[in-house]
PDB file of C-alpha atoms in Angstrom:
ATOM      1  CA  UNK Q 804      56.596 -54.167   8.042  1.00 45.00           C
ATOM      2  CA  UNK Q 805      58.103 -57.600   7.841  1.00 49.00           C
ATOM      3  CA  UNK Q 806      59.678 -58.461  10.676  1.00 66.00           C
ATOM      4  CA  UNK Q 807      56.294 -58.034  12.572  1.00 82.00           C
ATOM      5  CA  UNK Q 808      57.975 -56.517  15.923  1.00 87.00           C
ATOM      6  CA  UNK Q 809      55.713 -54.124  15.852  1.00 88.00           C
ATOM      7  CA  UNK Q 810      52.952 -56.362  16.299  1.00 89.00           C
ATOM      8  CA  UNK Q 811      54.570 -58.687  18.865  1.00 91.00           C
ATOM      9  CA  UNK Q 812      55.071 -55.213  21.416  1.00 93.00           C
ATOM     10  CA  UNK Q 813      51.357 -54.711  20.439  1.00 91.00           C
ATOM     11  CA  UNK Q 814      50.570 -57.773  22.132  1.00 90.00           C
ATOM     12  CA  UNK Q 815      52.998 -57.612  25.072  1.00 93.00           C
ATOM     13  CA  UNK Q 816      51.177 -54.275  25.517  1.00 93.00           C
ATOM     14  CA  UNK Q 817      47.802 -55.550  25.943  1.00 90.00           C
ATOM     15  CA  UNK Q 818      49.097 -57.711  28.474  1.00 90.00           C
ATOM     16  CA  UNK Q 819      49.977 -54.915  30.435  1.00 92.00           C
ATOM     17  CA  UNK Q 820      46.547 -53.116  30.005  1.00 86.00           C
ATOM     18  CA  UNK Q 821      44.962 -55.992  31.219  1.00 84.00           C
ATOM     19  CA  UNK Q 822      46.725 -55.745  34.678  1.00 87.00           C
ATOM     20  CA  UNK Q 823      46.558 -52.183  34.373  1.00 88.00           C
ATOM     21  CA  UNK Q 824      42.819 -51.625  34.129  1.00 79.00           C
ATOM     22  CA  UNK Q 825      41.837 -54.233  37.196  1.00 82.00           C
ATOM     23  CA  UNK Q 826      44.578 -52.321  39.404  1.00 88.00           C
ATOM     24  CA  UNK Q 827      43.248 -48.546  38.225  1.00 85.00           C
ATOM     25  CA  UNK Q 828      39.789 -50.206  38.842  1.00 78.00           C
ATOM     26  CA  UNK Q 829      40.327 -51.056  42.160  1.00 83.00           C
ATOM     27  CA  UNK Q 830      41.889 -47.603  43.269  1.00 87.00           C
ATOM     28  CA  UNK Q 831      39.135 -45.469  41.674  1.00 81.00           C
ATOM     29  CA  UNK Q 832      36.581 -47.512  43.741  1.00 80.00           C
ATOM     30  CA  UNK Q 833      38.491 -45.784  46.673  1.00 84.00           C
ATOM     31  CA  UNK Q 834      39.698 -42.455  45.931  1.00 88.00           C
ATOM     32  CA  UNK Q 835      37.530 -41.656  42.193  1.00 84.00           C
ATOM     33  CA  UNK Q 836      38.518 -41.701  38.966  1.00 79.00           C
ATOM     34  CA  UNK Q 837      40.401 -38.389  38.493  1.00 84.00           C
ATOM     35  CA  UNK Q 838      42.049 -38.947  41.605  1.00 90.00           C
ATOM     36  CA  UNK Q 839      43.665 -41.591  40.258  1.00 89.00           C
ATOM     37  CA  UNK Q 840      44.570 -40.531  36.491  1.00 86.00           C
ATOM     38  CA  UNK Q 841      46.022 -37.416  38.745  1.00 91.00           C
ATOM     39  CA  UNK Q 842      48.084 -40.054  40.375  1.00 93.00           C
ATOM     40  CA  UNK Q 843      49.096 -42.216  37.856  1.00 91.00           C
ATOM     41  CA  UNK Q 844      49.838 -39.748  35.740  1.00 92.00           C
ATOM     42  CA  UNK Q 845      52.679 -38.192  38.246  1.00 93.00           C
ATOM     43  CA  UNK Q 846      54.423 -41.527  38.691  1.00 94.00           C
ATOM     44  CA  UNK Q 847      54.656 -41.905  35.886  1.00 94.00           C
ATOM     45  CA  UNK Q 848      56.518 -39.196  35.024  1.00 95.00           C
ATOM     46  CA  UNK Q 849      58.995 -39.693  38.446  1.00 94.00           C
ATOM     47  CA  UNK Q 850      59.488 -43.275  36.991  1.00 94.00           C
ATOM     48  CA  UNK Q 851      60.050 -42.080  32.759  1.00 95.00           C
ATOM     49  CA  UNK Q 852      62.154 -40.410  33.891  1.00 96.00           C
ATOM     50  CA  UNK Q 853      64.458 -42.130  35.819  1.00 95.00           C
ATOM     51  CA  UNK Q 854      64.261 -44.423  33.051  1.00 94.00           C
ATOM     52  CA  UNK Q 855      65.393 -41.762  31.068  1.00 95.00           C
ATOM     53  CA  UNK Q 856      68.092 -40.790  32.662  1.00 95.00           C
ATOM     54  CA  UNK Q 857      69.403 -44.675  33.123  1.00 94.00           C
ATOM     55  CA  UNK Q 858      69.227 -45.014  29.429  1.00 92.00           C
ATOM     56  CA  UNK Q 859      69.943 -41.873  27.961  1.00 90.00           C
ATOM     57  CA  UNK Q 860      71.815 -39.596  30.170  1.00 91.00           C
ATOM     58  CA  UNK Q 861      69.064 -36.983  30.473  1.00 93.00           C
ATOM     59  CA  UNK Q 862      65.886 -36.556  33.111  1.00 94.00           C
ATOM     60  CA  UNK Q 863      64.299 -35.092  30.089  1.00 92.00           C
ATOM     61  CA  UNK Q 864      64.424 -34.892  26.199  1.00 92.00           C
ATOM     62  CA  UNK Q 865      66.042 -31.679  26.070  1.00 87.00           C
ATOM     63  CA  UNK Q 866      66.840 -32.027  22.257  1.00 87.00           C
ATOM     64  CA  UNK Q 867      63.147 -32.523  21.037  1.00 91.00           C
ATOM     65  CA  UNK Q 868      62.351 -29.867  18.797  1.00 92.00           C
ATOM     66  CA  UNK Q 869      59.509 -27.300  18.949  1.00 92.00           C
ATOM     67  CA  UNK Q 870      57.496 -28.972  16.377  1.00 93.00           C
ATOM     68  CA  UNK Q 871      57.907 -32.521  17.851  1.00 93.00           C
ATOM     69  CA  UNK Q 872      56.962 -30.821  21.273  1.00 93.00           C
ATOM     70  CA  UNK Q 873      53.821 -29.383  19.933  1.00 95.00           C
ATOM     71  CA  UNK Q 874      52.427 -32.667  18.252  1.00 95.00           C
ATOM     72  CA  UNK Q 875      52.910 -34.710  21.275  1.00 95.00           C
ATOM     73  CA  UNK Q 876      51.665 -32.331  23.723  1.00 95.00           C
ATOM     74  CA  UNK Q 877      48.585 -31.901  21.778  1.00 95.00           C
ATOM     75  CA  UNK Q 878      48.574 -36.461  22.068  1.00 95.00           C
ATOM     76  CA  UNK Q 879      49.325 -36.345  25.338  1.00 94.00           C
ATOM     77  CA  UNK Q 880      46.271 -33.798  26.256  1.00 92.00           C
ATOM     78  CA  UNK Q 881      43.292 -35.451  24.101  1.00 93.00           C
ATOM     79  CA  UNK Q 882      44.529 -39.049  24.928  1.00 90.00           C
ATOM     80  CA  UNK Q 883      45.624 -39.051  28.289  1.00 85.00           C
ATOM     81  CA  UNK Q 884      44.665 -35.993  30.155  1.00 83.00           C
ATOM     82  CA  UNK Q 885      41.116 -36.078  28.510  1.00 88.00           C
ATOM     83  CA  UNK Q 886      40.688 -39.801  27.336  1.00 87.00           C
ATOM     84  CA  UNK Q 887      41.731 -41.400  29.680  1.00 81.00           C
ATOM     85  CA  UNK Q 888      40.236 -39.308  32.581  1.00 80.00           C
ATOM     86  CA  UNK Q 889      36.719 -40.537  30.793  1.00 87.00           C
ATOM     87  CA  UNK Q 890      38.440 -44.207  30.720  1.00 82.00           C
ATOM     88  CA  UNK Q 891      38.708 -44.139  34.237  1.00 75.00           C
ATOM     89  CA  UNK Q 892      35.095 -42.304  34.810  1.00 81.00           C
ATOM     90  CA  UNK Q 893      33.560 -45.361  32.338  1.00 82.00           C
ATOM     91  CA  UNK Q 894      35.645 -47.610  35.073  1.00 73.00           C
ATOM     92  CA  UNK Q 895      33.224 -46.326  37.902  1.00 76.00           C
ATOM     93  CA  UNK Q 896      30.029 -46.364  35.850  1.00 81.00           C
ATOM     94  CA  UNK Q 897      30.080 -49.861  34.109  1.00 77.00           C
ATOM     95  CA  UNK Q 898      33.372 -51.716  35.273  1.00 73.00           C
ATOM     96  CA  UNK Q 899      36.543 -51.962  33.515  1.00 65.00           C
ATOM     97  CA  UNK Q 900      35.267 -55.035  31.627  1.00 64.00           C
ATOM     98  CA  UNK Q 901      32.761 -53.353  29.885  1.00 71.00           C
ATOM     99  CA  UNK Q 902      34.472 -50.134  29.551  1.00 75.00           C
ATOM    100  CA  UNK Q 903      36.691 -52.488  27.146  1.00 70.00           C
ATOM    101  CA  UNK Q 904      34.222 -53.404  24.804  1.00 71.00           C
ATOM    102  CA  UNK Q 905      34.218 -49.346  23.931  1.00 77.00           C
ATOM    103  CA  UNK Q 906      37.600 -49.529  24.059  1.00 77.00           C
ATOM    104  CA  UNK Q 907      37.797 -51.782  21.068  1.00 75.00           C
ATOM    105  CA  UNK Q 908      36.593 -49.701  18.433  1.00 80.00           C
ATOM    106  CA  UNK Q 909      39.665 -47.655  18.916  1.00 84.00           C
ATOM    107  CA  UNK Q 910      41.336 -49.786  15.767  1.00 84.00           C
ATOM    108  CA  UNK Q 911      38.288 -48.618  13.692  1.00 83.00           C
ATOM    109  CA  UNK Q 912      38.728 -45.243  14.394  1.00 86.00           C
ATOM    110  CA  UNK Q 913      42.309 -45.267  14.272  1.00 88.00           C
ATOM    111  CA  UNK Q 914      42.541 -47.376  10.609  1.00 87.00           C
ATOM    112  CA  UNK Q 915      39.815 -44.571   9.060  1.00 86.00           C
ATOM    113  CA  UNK Q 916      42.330 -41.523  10.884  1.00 87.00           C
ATOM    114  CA  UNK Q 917      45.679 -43.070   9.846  1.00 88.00           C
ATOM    115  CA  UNK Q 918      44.344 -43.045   6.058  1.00 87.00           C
ATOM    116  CA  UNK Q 919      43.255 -39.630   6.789  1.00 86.00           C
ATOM    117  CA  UNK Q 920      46.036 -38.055   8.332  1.00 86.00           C
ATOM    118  CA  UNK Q 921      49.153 -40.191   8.237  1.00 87.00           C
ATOM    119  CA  UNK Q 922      48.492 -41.487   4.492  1.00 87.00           C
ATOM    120  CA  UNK Q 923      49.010 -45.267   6.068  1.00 86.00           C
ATOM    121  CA  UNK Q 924      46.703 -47.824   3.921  1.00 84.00           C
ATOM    122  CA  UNK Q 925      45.930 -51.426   4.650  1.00 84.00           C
ATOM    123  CA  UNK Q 926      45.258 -54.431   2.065  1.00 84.00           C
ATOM    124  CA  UNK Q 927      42.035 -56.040   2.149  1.00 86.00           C
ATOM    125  CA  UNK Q 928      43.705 -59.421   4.219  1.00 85.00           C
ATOM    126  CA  UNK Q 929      44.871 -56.879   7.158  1.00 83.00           C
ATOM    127  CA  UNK Q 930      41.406 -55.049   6.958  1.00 87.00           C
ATOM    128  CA  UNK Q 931      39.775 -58.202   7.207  1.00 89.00           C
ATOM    129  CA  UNK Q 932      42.379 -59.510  10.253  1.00 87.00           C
ATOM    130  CA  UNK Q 933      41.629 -56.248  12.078  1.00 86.00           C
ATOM    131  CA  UNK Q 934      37.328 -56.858  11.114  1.00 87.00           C
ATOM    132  CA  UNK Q 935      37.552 -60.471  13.041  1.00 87.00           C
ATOM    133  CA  UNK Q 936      39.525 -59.320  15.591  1.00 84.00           C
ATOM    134  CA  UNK Q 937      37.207 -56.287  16.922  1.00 84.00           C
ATOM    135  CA  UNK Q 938      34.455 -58.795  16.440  1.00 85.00           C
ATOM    136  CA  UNK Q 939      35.878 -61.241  18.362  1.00 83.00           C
ATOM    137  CA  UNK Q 940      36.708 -58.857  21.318  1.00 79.00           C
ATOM    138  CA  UNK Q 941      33.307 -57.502  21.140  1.00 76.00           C
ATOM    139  CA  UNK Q 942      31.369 -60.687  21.403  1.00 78.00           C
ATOM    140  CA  UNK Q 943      33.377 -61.437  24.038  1.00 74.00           C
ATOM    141  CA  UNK Q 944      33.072 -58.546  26.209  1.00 65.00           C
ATOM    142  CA  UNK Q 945      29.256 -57.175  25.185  1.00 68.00           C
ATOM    143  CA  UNK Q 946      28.107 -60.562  26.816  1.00 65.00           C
ATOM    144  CA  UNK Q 947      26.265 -59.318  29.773  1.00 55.00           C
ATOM    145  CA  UNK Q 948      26.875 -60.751  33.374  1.00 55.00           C
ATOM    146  CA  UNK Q 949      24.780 -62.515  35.223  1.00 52.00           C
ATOM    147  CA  UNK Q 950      25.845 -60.329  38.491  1.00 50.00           C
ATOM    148  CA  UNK Q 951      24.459 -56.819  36.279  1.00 47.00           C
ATOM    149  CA  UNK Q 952      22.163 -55.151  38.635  1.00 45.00           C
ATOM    150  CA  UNK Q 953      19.496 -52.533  38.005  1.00 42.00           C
ATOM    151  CA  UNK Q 954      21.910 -49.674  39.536  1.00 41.00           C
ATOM    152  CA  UNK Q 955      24.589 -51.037  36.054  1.00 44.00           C
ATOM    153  CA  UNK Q 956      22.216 -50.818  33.547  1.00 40.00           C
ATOM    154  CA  UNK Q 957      21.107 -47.301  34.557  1.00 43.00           C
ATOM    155  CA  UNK Q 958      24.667 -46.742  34.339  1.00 43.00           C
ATOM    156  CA  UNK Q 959      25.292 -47.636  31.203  1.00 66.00           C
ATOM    157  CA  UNK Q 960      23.878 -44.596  29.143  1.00 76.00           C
ATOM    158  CA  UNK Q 961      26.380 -42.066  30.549  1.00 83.00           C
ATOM    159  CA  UNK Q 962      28.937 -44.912  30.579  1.00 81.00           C
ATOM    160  CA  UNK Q 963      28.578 -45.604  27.073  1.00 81.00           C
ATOM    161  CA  UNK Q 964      29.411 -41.591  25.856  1.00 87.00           C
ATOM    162  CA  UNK Q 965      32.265 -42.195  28.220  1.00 88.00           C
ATOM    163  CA  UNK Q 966      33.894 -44.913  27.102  1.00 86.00           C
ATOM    164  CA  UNK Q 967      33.203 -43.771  23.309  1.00 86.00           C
ATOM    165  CA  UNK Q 968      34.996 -40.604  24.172  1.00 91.00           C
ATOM    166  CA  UNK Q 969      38.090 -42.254  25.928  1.00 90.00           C
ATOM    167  CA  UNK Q 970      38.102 -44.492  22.398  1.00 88.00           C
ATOM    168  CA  UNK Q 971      38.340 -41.165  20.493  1.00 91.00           C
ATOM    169  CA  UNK Q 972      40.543 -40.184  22.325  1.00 92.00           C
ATOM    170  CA  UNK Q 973      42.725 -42.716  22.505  1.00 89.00           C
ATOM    171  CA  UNK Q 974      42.985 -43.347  18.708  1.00 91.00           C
ATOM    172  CA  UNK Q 975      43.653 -39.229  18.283  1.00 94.00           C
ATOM    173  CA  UNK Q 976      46.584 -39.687  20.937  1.00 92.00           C
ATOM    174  CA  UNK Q 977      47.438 -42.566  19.182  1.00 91.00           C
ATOM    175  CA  UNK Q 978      47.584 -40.657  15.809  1.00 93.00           C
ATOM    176  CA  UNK Q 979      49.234 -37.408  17.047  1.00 94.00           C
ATOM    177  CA  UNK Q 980      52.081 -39.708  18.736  1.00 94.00           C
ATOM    178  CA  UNK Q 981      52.903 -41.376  15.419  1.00 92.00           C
ATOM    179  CA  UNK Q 982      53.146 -37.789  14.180  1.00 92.00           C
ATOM    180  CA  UNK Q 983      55.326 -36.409  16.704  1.00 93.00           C
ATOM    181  CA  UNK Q 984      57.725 -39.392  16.564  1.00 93.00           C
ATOM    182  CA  UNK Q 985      58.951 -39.034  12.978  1.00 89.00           C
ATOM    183  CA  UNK Q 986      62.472 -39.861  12.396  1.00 85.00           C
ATOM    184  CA  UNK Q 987      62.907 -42.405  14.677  1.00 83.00           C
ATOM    185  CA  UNK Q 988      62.753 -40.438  17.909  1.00 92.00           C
ATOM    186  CA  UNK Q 989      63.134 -42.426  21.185  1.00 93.00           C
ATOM    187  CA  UNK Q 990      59.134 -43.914  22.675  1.00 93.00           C
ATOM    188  CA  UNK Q 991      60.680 -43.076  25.489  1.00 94.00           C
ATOM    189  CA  UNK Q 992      61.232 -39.565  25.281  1.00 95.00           C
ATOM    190  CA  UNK Q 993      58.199 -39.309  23.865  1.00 95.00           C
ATOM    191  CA  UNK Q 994      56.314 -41.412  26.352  1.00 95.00           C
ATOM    192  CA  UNK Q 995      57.806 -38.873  29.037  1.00 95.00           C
ATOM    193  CA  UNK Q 996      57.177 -35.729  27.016  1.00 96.00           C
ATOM    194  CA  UNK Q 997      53.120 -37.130  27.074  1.00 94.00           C
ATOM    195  CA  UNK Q 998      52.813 -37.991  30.314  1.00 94.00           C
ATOM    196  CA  UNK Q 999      54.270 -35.113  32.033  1.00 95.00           C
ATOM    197  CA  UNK Q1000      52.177 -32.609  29.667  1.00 95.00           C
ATOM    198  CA  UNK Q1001      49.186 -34.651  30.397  1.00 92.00           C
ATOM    199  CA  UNK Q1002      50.149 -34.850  34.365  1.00 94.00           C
ATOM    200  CA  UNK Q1003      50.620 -30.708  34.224  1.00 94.00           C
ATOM    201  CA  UNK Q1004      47.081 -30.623  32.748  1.00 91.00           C
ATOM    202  CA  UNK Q1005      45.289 -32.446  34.932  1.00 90.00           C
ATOM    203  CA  UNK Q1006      47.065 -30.674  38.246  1.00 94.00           C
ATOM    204  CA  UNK Q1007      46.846 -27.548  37.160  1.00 93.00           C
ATOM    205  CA  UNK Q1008      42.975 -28.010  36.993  1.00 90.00           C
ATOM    206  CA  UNK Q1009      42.735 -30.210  40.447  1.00 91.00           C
ATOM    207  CA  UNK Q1010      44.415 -26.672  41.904  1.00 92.00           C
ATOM    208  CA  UNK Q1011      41.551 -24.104  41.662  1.00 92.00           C
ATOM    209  CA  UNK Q1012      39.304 -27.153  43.077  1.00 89.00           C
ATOM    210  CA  UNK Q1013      41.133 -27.253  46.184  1.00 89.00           C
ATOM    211  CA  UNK Q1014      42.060 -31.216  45.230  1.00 90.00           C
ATOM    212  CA  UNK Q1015      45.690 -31.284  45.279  1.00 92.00           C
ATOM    213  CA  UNK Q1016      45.952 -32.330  49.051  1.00 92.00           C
ATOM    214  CA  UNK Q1017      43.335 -34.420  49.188  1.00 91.00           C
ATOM    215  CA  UNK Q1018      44.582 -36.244  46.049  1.00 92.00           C
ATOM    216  CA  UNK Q1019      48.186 -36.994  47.496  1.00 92.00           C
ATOM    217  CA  UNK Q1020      47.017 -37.857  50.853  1.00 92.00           C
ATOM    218  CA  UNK Q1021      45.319 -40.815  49.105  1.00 90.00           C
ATOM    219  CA  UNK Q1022      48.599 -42.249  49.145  1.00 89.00           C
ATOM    220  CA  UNK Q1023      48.617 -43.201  52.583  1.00 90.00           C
ATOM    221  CA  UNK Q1024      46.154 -45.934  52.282  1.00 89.00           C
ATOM    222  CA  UNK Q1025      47.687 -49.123  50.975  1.00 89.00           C
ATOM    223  CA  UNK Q1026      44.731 -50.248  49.664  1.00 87.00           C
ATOM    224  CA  UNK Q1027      44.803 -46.953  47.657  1.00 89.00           C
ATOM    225  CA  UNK Q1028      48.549 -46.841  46.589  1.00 91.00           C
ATOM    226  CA  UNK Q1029      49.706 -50.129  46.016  1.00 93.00           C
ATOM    227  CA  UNK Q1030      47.312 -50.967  43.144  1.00 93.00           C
ATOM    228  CA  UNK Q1031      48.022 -47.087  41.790  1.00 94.00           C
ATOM    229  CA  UNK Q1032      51.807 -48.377  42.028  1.00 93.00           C
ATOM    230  CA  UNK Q1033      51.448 -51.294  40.181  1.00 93.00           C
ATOM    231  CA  UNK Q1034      49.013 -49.749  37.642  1.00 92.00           C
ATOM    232  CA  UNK Q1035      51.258 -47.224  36.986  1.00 93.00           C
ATOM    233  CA  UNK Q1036      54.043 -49.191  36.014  1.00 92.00           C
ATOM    234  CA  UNK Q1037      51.942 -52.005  34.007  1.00 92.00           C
ATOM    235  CA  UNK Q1038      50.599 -48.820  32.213  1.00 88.00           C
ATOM    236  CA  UNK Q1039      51.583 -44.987  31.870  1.00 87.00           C
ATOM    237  CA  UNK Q1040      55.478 -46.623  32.060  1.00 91.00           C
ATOM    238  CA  UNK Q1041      56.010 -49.851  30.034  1.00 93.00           C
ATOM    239  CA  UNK Q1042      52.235 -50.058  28.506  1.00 91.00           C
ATOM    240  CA  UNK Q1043      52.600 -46.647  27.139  1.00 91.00           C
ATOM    241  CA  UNK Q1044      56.484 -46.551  25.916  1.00 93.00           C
ATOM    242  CA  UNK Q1045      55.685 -50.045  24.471  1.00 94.00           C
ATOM    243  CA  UNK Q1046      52.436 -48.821  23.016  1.00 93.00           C
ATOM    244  CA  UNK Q1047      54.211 -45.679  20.938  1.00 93.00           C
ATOM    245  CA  UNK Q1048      57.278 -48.882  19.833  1.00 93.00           C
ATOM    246  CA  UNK Q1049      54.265 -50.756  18.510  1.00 92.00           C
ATOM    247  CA  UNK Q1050      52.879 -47.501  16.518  1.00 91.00           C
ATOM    248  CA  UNK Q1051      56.324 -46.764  15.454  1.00 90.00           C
ATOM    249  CA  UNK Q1052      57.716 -49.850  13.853  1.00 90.00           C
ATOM    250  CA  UNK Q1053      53.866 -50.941  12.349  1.00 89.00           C
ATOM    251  CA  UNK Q1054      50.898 -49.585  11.003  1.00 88.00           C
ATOM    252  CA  UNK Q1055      48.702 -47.743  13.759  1.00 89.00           C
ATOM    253  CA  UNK Q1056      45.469 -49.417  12.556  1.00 87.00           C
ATOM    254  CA  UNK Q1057      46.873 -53.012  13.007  1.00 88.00           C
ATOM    255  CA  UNK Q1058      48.980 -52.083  16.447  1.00 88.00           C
ATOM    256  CA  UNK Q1059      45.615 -50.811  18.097  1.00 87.00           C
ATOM    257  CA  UNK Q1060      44.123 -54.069  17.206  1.00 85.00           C
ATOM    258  CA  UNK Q1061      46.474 -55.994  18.713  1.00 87.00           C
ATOM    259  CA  UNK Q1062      46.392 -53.762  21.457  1.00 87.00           C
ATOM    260  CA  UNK Q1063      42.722 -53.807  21.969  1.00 81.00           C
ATOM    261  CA  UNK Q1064      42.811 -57.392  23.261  1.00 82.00           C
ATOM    262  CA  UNK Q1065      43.026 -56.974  26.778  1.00 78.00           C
ATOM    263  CA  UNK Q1066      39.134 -58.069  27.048  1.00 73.00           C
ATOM    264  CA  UNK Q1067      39.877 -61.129  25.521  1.00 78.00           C
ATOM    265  CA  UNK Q1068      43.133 -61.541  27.648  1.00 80.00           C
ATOM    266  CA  UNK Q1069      40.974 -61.104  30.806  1.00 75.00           C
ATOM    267  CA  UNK Q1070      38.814 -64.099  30.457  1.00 73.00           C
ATOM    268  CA  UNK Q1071      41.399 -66.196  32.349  1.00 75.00           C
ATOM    269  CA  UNK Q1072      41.833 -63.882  35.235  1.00 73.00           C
ATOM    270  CA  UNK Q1073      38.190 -62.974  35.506  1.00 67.00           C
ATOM    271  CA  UNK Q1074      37.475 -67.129  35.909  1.00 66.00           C
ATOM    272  CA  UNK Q1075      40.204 -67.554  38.215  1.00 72.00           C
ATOM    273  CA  UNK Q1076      40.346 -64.611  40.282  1.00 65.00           C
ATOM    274  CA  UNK Q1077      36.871 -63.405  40.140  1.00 60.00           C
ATOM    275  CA  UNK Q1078      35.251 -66.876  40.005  1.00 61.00           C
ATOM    276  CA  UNK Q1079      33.320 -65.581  36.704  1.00 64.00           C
ATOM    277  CA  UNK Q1080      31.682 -68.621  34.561  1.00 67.00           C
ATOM    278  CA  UNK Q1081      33.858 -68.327  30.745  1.00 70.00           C
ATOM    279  CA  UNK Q1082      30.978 -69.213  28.774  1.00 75.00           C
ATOM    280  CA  UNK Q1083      30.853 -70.998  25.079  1.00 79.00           C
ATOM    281  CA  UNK Q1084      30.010 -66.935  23.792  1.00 78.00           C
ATOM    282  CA  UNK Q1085      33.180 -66.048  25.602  1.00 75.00           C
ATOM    283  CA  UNK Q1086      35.307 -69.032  23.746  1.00 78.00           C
ATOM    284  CA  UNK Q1087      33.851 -68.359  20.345  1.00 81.00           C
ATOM    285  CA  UNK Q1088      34.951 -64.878  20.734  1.00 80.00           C
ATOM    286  CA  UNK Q1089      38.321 -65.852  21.937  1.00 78.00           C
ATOM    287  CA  UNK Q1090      38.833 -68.136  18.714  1.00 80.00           C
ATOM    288  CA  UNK Q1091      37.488 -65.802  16.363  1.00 83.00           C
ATOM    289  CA  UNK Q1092      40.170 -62.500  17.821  1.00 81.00           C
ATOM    290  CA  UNK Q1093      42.690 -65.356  17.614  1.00 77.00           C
ATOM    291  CA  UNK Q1094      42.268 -65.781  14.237  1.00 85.00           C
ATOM    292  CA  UNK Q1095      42.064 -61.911  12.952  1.00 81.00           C
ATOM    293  CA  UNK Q1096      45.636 -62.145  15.164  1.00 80.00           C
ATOM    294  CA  UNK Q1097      47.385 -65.365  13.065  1.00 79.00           C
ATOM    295  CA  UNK Q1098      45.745 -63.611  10.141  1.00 80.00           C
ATOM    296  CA  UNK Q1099      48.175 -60.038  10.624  1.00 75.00           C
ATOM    297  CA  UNK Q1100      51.034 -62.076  12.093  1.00 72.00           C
ATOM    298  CA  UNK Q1101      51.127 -64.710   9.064  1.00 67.00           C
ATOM    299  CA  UNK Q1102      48.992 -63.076   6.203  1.00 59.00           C
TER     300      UNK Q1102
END
């Protein structure tokens, strides 16, 4: 890929993420984590597909074939319904800054499953790039806070297996999408076609809990769904369709490192709007991500 768009919606991506996982953050400190991947998940598909229908003349993508169907219904199930639902949990457990850190070995697994599955190879410059750039992120985010308690570290066990299964998941979903996207089909449709299997999912199983009403009257509370509104737009809409573009027109391993740097893209709004001290660790890591980035953009 030589016009490198891929790579430049990777990026515009991770800026969404970064919004999207302080906003989801917030909301499952009110309502829980599966209340709000529940939520999101349904907004997301009212909003795809609106979207849809603006752009190409359908609510839905009535013309996807069976096949296509199956492989992003199987995506949308392992990497939203189920890895992101842990995404969220890690949220609760260890914050979403943290929960990143996990979060960035998705290009690892996804370079070693796109070699296995898709055929897709990299040269030993982009393996490199993608090497600096998940070290980068991780010295960045593994730095531990002053403001880590007792209650946080205990935490961390169960929020480690968490996160480490949302990063599975994600680079599965990630896989599967490529899959089911063959020949150019619309991100869009497909982005719908994901999020409203993975929103089924997840409702059908909040029925036999009795969680359905509880889960919608969460909306009431502002507090509860304005960041759930904003999340889901940052994310499940543009961060996802963009995130299937980036996987479409480049090489999955190199689009989920570019997408994994929404740690490093926090550091500003963490200082700012969380008065957190951006320490020499934290600009060392910044530089280094940086340059596994110039590396796949001019490489």
């Amino acid at each position: 890929m030589n016009s490198h768009l891929g790579e430049l919606v990777a990026l515009i991506t991770a800026v969404l993420w970064t919004f999207t996982s302080l906003f989801f953050a917030r909301a499952s400190q009110h309502i829980g984590s599966q209340a709000v991947n529940r939520l999101r998940l349904l907004l997301a598909t009212g909003c795809l597909s609106l979207t849809h229908f603006l752009l190409e003349g359908t609510f839905f993508p009535v013309h996807a074939t069976p096949e296509r169907w199956g492989w992003l219904a199987l995506s949308a199930i392992i990497g939203l319904a189920l890895g992101d639902g842990l995404l969220f949990y890690t949220y609760t457990l260890i914050g979403p800054r943290l929960a990143m850190v996990l979060m960035a070995t998705v290009p690892v697994m996804s370079v070693l499953l796109a070699w296995l599955f898709l055929g897709e190879t990299l040269n030993t410059t982009e393996l490199l790039a993608i090497f600096i750039t998940v070290i980068g992120v991780g010295w960045v985010v593994l730095e531990r806070q002053p403001a880590e308690d007792d209650t946080q570290r205990r935490a961390s066990v169960p929020g480690l297996l968490c996160g480490l299964g949302a990063a599975v998941g994600q680079a599965i979903g990630l896989i599967l999408s490529k899959r089911g996207m063959t020949g150019d089909f619309p991100a869009l449709s497909a982005s719908l076609i994901r999020v409203t299997v993975a929103s089924l999912s997840v409702w059908i199983i909040a029925l036999p809990r009795r969680e359905v009403g509880s889960t919608l009257r969460a909306l009431r509370d502002p507090q509860t769904r304005n960041p759930i509104l904003l999340g889901t737009i940052f994310g499940p809409s543009l961060g996802m369709t963009l995130s299937l573009v980036a996987v479409q027109l480049s090489e999955v391993g190199i689009a989920s490192t570019l997408m994994a740097l929404s740690p490093v893209m926090m550091l500003p709004i963490a200082h700012w709007q969380l008065q957190e001290h951006i320490t020499v660790r934290a600009v060392i890591g910044t530089l280094a991500a940086m340059c596994g980035v110039g590396m796949l953009f001019l490489l």
